[in-house]
CSV table of C-alpha atoms in Angstrom, one decimal:
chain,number,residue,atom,x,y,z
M,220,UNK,CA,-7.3,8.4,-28.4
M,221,UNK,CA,-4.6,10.4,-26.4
M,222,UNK,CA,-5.0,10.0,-22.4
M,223,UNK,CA,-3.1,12.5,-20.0
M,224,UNK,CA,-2.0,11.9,-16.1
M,225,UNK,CA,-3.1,15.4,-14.5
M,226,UNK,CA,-1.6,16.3,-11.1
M,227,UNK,CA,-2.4,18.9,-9.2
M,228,UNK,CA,0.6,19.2,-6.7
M,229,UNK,CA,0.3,21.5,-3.7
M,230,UNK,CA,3.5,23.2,-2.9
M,231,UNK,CA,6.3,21.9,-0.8
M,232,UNK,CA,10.1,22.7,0.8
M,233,UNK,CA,12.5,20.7,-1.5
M,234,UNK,CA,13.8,17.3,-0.3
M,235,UNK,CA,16.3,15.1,-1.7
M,236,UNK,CA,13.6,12.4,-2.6
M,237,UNK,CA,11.6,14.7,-5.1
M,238,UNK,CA,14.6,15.6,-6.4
M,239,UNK,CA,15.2,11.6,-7.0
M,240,UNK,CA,12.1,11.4,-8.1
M,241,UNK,CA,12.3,14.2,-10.6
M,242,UNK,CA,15.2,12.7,-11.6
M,243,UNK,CA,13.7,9.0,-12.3
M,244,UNK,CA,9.6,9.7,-13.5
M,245,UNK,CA,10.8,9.9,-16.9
M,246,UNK,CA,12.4,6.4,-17.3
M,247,UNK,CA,8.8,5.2,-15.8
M,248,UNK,CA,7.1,6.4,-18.6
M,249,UNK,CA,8.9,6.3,-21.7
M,250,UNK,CA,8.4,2.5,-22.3
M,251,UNK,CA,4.3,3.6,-22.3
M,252,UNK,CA,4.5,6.4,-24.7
M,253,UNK,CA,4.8,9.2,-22.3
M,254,UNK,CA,5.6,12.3,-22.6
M,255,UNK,CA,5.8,15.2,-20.1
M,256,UNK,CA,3.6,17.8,-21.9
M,257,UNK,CA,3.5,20.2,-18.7
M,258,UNK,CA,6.3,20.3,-16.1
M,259,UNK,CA,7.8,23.2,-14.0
M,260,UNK,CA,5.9,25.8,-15.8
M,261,UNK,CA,4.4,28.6,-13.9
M,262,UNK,CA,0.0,29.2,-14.8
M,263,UNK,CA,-2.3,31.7,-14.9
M,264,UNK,CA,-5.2,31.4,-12.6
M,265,UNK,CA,-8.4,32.9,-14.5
M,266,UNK,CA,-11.2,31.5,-12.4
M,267,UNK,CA,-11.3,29.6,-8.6
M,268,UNK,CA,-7.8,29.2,-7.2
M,269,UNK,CA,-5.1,26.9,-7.8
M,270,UNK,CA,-2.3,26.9,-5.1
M,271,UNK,CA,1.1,24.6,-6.2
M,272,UNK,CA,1.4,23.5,-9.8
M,273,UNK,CA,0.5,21.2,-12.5
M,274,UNK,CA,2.1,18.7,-14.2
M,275,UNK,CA,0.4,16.9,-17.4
M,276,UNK,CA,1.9,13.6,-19.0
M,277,UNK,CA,0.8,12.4,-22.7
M,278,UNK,CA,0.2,9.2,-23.4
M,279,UNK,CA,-0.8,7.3,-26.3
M,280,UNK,CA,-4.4,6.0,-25.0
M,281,UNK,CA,-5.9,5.2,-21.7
M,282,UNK,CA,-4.4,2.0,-21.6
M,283,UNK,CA,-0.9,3.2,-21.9
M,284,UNK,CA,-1.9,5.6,-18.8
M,285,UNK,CA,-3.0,3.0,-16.8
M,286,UNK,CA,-0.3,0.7,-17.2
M,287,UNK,CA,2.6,3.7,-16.4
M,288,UNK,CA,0.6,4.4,-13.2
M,289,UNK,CA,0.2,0.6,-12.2
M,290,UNK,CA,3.8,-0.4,-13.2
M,291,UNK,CA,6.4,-1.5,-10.7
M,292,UNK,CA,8.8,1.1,-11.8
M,293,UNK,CA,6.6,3.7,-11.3
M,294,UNK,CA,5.3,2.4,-8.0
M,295,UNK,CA,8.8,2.1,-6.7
M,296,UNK,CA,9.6,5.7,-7.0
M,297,UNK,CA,5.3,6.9,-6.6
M,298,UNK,CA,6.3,7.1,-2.5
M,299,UNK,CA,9.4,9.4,-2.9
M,300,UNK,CA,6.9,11.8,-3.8
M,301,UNK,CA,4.2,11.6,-1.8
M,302,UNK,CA,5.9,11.5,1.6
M,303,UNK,CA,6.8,15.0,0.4
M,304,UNK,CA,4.1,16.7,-1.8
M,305,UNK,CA,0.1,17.0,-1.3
M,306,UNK,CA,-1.4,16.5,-4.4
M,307,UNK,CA,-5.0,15.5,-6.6
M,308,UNK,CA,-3.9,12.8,-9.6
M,309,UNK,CA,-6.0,12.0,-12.4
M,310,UNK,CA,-5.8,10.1,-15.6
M,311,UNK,CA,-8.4,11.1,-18.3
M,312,UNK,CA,-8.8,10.5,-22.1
M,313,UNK,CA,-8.9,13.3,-24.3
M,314,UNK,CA,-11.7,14.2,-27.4
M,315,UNK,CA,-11.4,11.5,-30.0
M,316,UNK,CA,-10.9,13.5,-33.7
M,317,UNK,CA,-13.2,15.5,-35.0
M,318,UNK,CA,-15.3,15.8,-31.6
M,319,UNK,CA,-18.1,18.4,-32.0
M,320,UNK,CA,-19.1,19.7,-28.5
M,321,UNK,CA,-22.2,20.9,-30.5
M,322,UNK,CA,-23.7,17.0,-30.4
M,323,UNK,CA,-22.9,17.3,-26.6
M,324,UNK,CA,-24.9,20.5,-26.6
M,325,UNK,CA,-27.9,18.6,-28.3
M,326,UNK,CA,-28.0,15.6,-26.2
M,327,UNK,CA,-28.1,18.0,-23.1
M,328,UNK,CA,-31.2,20.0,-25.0
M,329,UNK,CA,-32.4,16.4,-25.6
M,330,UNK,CA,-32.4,15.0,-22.2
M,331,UNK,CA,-33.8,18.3,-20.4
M,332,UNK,CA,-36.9,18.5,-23.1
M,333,UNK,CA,-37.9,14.7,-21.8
């Protein structure tokens, strides 16, 4: 089941080690099956607010996720961006094929007529 690496990054003046960093994330997580699926791309705000940007990264499973953010490499390089950049992280597994929010629905109805 696919997993993504969310950040919610808060916005900042440039600095050379973002740039480096920029420069070097992808090399972290190619060997896990990552992908960036969501980099650099402006958003629409529909509901709340969401100050900075938003990066997602694709990965092949959970595992795969976990591994990228625990790895040495990407540990190395984690610091060049946060001395720089406030920002929320997450890594969360998508809907498995075929997933019916409907049999989400009825489990909610379910519990509440107990």
């Amino acid at each position: 089941m696919t997993a993504y690496a969310i950040a919610h990054l808060r916005e900042a003046a440039p600095h050379p080690e973002v740039a480096e960093y920029i420069e070097r994330i992808t090399a972290t997580f190619e060997p896990y099956g990552g992908r960036f699926l969501v980099h650099g791309a402006g958003h629409e705000v529909k509901e709340g607010g969401w100050p900075g940007h938003v990066v997602v990264i694709g990965f092949p499973g959970i595992d795969a996720a976990r591994a990228w953010w625990d790895s040495a490499a990407y540990q190395e390089i984690a610091p060049l961006r946060s001395r720089h950049i406030e920002g929320d992280i997450i890594l969360v597994e998508g809907v498995p094929d075929g997933y019916d929010p409907a049999v989400t629905a009825k489990a909610m109805r379910d519990a509440l007529a107990s």
